[in-house]
XYZ file of N, CA, C and O in Angstrom:
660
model
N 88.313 -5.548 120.259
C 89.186 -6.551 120.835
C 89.983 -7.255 119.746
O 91.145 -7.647 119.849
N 89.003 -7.380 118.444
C 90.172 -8.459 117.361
C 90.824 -7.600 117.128
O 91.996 -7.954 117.001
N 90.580 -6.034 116.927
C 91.846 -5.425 115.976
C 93.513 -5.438 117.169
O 94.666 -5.236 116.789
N 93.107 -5.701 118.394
C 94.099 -6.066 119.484
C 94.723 -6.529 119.315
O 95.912 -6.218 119.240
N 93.970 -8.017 119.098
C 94.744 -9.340 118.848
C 95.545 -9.354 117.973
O 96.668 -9.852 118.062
N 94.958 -8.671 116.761
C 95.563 -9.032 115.445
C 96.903 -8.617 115.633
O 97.478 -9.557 115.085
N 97.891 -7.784 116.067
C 98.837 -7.170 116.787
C 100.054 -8.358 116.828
O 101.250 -8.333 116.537
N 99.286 -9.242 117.258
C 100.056 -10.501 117.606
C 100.116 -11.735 116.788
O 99.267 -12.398 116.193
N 101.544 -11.838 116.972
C 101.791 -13.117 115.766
C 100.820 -14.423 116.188
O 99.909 -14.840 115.472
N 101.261 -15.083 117.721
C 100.313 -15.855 118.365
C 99.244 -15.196 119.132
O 99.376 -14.042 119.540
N 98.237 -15.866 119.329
C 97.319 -15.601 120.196
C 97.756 -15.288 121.552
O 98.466 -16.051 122.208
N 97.201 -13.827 122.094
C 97.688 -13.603 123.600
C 96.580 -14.230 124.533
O 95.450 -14.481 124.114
N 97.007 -14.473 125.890
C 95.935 -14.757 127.062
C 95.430 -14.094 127.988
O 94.349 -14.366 128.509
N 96.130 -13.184 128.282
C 95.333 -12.355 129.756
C 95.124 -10.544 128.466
O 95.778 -9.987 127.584
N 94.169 -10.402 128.998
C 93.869 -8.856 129.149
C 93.033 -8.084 130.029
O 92.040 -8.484 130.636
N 93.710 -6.556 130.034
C 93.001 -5.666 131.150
C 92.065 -4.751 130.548
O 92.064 -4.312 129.398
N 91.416 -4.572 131.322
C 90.828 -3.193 130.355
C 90.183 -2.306 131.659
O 89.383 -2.595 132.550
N 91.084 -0.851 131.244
C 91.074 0.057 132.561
C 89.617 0.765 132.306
O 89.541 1.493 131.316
N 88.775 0.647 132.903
C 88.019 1.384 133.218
C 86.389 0.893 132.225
O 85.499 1.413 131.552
N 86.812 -0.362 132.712
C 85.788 -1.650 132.078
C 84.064 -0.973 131.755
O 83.655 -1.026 130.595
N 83.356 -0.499 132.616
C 82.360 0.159 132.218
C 81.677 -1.418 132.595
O 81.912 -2.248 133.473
N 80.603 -1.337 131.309
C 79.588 -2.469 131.169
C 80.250 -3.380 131.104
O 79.729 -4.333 131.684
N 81.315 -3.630 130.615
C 82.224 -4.988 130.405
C 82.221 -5.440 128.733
O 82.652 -6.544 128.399
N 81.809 -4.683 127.966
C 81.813 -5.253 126.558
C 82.892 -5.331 125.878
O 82.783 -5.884 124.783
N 84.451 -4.745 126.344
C 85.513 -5.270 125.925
C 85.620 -6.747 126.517
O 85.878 -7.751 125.852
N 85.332 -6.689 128.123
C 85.878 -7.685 128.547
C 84.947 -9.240 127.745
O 85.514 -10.166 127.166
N 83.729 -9.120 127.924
C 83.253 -10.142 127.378
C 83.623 -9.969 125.470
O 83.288 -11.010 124.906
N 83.976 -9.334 124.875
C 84.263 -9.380 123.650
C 85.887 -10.831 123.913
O 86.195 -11.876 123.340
N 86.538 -9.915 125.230
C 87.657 -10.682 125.489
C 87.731 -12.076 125.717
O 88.613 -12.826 125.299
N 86.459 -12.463 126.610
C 86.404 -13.962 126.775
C 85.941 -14.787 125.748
O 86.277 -15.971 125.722
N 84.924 -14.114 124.565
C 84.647 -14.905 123.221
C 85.738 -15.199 122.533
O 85.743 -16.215 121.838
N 86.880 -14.346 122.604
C 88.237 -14.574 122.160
C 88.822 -15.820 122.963
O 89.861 -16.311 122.522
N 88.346 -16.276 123.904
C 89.184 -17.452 124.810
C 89.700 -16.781 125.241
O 90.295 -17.680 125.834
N 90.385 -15.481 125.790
C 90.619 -14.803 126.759
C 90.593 -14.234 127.974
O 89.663 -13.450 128.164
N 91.389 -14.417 128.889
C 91.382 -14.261 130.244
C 91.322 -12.874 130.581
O 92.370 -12.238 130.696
N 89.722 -12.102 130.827
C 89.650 -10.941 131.222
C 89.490 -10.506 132.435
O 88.744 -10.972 133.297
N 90.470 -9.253 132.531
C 90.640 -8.164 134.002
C 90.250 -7.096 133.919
O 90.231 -6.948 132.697
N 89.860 -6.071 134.397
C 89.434 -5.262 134.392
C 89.165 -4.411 135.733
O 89.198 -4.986 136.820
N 88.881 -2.948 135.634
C 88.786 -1.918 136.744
C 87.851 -0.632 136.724
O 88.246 0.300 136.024
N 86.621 -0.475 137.435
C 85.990 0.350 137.328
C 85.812 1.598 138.270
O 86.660 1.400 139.141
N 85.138 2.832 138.582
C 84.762 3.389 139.068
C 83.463 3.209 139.639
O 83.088 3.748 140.680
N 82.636 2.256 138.766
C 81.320 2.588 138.856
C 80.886 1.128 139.719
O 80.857 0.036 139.153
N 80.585 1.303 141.063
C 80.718 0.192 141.691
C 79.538 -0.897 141.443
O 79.655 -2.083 141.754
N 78.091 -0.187 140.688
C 77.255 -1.304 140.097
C 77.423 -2.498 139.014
O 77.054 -3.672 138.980
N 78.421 -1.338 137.825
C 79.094 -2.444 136.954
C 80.058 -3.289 137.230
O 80.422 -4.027 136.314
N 80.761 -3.404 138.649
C 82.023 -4.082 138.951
C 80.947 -4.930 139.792
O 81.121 -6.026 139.259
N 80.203 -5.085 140.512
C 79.632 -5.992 141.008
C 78.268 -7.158 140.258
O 77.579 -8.000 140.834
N 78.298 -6.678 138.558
C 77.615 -7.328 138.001
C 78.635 -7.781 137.314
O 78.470 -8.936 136.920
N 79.613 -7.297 137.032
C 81.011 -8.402 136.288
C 80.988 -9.019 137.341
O 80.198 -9.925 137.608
N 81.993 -8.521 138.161
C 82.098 -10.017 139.254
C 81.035 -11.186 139.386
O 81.400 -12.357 139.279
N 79.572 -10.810 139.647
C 78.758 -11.805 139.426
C 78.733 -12.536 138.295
O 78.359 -13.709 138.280
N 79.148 -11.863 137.220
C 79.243 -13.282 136.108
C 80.836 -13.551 135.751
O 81.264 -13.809 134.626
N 81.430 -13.462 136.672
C 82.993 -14.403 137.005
C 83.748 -13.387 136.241
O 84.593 -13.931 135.529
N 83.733 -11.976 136.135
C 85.205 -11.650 135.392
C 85.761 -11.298 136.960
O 85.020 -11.408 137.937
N 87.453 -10.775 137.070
C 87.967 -10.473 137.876
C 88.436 -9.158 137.395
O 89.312 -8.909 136.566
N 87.567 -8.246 138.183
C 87.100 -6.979 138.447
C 87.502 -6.505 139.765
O 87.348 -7.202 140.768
N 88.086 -5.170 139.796
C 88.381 -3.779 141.098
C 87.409 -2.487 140.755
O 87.116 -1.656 139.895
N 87.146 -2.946 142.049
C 86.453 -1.149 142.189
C 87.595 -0.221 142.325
O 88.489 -0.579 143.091
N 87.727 0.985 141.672
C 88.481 2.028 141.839
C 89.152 2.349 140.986
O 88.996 1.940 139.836
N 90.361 3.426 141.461
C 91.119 3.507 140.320
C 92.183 3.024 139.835
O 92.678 2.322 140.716
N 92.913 3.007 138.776
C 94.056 1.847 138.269
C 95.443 2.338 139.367
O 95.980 1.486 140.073
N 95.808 3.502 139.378
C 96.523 3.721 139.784
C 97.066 3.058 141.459
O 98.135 2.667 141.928
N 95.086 3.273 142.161
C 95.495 2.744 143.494
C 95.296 1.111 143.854
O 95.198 0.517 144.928
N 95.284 0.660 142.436
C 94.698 -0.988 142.660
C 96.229 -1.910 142.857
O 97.344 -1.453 142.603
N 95.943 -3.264 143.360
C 97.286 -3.594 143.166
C 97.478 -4.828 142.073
O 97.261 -6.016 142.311
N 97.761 -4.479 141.295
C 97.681 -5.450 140.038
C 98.770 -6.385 139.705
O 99.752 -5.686 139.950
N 99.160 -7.373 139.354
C 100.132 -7.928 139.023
C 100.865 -7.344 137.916
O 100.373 -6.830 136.912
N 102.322 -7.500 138.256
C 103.427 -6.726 137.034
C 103.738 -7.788 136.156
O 104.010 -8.924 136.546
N 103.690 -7.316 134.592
C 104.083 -8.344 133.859
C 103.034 -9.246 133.587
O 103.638 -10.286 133.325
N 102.056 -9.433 133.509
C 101.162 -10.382 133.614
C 100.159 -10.352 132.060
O 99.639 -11.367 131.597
N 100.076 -9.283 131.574
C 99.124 -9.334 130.665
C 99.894 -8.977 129.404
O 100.859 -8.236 129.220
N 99.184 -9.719 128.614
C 99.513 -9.174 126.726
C 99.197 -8.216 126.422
O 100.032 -7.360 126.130
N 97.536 -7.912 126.353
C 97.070 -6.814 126.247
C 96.209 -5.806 127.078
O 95.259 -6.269 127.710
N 96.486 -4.364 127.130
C 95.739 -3.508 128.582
C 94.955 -2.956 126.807
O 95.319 -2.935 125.631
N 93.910 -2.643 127.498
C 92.646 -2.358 126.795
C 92.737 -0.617 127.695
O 92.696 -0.429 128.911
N 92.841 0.226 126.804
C 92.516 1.513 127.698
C 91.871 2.616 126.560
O 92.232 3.554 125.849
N 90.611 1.791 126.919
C 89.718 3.152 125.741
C 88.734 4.115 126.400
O 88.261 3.583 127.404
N 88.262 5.333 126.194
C 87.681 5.935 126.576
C 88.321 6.476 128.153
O 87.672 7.114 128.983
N 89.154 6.217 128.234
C 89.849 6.097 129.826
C 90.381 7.537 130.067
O 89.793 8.424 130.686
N 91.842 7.629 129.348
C 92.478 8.197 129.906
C 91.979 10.168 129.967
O 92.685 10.982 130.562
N 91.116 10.423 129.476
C 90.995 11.336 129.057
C 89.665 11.658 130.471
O 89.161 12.774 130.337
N 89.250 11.060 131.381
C 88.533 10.714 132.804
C 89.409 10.454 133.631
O 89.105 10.409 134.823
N 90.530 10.251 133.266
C 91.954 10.185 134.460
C 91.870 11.551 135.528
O 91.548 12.678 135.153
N 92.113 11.304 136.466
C 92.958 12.314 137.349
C 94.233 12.650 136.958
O 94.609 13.759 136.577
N 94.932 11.568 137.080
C 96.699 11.234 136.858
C 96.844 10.519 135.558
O 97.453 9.485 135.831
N 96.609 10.549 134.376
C 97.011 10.091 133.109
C 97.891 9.825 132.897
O 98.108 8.810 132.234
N 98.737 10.522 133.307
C 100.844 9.764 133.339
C 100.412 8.436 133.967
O 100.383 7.286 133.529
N 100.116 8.934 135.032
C 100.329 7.430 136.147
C 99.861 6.115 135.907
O 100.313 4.982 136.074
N 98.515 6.755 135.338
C 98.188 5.206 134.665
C 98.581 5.140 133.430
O 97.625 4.507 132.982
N 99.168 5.290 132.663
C 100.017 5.236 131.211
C 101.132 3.842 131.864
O 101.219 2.677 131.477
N 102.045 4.751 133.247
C 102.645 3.795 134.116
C 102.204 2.646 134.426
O 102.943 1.711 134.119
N 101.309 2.417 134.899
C 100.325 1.359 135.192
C 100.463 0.383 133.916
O 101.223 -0.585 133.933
N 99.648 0.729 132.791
C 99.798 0.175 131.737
C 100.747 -0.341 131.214
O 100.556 -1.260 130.417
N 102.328 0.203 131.580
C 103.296 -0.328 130.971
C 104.399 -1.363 131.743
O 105.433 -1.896 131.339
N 103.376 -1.408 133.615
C 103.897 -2.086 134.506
C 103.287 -3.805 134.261
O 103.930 -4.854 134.296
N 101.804 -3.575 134.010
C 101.203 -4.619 134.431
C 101.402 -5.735 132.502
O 101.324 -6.934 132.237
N 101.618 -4.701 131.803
C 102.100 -5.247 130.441
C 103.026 -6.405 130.922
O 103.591 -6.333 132.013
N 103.169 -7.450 130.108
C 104.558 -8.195 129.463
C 105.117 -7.630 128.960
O 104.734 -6.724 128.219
N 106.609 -8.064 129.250
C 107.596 -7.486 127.860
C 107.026 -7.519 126.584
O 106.311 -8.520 126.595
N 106.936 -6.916 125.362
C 106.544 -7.478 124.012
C 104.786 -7.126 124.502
O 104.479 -6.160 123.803
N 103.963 -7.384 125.098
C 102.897 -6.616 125.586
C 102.377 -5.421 124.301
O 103.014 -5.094 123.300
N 101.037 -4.951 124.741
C 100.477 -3.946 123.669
C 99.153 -3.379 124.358
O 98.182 -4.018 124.762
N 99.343 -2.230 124.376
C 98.211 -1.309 125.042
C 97.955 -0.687 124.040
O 98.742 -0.128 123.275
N 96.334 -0.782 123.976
C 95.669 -0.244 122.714
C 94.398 0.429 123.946
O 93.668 0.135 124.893
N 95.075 2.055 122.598
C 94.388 3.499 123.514
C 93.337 4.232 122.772
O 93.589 4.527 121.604
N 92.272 4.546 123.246
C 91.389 5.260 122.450
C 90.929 6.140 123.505
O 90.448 5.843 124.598
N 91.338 8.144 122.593
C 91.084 8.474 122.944
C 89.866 10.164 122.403
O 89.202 10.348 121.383
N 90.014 10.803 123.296
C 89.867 12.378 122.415
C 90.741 13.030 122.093
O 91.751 12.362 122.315
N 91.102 14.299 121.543
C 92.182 14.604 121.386
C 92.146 15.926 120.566
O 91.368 15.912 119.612
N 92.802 16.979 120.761
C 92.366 18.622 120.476
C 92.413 18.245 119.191
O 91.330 18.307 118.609
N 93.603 17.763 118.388
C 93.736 18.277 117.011
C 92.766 17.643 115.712
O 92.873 17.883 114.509
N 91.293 16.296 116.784
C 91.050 16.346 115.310
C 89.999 16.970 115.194
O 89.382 17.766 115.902
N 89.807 16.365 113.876
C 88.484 17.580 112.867
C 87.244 18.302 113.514
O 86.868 19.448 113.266
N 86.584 17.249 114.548
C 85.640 18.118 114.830
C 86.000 19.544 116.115
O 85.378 20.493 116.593
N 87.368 18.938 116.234
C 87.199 20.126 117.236
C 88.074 21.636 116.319
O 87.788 22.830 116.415
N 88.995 21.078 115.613
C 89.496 22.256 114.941
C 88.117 23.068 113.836
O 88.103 24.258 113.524
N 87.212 22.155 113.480
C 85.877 23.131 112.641
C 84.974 23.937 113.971
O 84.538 25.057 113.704
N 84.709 23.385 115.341
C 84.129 23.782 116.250
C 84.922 24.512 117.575
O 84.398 25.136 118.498
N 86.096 24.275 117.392
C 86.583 25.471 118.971
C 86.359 25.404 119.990
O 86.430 24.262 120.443
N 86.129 26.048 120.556
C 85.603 25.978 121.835
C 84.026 25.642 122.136
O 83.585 25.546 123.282
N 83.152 25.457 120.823
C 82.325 24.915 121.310
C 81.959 23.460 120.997
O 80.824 22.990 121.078
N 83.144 22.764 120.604
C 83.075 21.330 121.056
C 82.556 20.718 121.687
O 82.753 21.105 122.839
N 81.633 19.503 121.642
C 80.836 18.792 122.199
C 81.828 18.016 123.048
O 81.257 17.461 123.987
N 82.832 17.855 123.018
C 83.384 16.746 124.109
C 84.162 17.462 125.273
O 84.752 16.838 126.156
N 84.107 18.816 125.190
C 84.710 19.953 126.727
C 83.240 19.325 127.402
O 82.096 18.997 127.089
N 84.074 19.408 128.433
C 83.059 18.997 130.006
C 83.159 17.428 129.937
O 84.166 16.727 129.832
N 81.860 17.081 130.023
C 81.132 15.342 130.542
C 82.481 14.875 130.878
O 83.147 14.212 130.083
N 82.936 15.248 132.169
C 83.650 14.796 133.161
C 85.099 14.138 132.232
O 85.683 13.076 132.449
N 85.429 15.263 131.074
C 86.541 14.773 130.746
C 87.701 15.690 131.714
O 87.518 16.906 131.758
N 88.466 15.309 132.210
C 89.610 16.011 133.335
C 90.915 16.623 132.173
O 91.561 17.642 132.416
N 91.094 15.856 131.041
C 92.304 16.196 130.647
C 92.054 16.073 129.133
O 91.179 15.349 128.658
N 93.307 17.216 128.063
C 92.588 16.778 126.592
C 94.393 17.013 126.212
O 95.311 17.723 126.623
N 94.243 16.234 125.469
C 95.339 16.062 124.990
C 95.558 16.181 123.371
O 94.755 15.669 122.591
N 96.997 17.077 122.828
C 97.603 17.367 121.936
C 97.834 16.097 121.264
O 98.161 15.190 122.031
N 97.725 15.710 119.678
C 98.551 14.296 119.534
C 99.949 14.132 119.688
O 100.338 12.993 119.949
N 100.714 14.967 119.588
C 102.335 15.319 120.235
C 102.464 15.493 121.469
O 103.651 15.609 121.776
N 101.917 15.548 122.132
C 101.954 15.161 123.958
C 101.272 14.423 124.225
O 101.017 14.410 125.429
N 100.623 13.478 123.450
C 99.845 12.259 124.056
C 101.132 11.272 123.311
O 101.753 10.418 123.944
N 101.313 11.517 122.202
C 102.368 10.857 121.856
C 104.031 10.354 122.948
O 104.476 9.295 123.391
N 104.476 11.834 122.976
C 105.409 11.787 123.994
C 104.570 10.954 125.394
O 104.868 9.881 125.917
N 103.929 11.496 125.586
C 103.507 10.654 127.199
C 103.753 9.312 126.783
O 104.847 8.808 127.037
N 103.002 8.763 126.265
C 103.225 7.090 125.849
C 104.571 6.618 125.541
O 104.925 5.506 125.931
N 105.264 7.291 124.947
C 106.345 7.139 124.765
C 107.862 7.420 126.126
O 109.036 7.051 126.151
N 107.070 8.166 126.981
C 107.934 8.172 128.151
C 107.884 7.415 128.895
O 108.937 7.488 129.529
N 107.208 6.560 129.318
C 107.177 5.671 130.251
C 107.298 4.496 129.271
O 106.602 3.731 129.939
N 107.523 4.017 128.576
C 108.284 2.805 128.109
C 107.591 1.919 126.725
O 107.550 0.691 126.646
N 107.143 2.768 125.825
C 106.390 2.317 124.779
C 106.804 3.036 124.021
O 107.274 4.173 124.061
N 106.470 1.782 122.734
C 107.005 2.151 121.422
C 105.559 2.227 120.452
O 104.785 1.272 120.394
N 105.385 3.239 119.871
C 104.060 3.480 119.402
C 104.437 2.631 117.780
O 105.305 2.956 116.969
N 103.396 1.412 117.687
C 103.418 0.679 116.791
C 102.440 1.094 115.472
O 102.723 0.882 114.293
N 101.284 1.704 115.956
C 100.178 1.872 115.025
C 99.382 3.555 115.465
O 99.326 3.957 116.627
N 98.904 4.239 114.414
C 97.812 5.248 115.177
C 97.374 5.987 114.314
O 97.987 6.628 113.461
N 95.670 5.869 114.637
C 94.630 5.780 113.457
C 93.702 7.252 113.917
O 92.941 7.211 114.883
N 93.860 8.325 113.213
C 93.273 9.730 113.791
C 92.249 9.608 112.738
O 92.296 9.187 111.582
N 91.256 10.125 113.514
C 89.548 10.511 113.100
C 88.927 11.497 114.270
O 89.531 12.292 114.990
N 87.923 11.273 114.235
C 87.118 12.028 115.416
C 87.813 11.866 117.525
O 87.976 12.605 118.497
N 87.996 10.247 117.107
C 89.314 9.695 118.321
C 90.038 9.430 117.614
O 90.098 9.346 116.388
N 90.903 9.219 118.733
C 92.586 8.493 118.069
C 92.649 6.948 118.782
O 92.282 6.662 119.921
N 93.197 6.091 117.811
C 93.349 4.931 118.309
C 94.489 4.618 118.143
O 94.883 4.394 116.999
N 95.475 4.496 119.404
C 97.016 3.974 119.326
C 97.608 3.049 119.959
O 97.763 2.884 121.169
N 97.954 2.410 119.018
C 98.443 0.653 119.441
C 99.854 0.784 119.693
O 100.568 1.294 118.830
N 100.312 0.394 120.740
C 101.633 0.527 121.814
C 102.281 -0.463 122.069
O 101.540 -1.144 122.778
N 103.547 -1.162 121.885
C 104.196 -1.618 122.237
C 105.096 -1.602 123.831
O 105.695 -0.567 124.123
N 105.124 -2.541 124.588
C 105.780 -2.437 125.570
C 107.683 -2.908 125.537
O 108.049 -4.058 125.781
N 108.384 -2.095 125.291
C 110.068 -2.666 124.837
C 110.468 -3.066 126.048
O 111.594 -3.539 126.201
């Protein structure tokens, strides 16, 4: 969550984070004094956030109805790569952003190291990943729907910090 913030000259206030899980972005988010949102699949963890006051959706980002413009930062780690529609919520991300806004992405991604030493027998094919992405077509994707790629840090994931223009 700080390396988020840091992004920003002032301190931002609202953030999302697609596909919240346990909630440890989001509560990382509220130690920040931050106003956290968030959206799950997993309807046990959305009903134990909600019980301790975050504002949490069951489902998916795409079919939720979220406010446009509303947040500084969308939190989308471990996400997109469990997408159905990965464009769409890329869209999502760059709807519910502010102008000036920043979506910070962590993901998998074919080209790094462990999968170019291992091939096809990569540990991260399957466990319900739907989609794997090139860093030049994960790039372009982000970049088509209305972001300007500010930062991006390749290792085992990729972590890419996004601007909303």
């Amino acid at each position: 969550m700080k390396a988020a913030i840091d992004f920003f000259a002032s301190k931002p206030k609202r953030v999302y984070d697609m596909g919240c899980g346990a909630g440890t972005v989001m509560m990382a988010a509220k130690e920040e004094g931050l106003e956290a949102w968030g959206n799950d699949v997993n309807k046990a963890a959305v009903e134990m956030l909600s019980e301790m006051g975050f504002n949490v959706q069951h489902g998916f980002t795409e079919e939720l109805e979220l406010p446009s413009e509303y947040f500084e930062i969308v939190m989308n780690f471990d996400y997109l790569e469990h997408s159905y529609t990965p464009l769409e919520d890329l869209k999502v991300c760059h709807r519910i952003l502010k102008p000036g806004g920043l979506m910070y992405l962590k993901t998998l991604y074919l080209d790094c190291p462990s999968h170019r030493e291992k091939g096809e027998a990569w540990q991260l094919f399957g466990s319900g990943h739907f989609y794997y992405f090139s860093m030049s077509v994960l790039k372009r994707m982000i970049e088509s729907v209305g972001f300007k790629i500010e930062n991006v840090l390749e290792g085992q994931l990729v972590f890419i910090a996004a601007r909303r223009v």
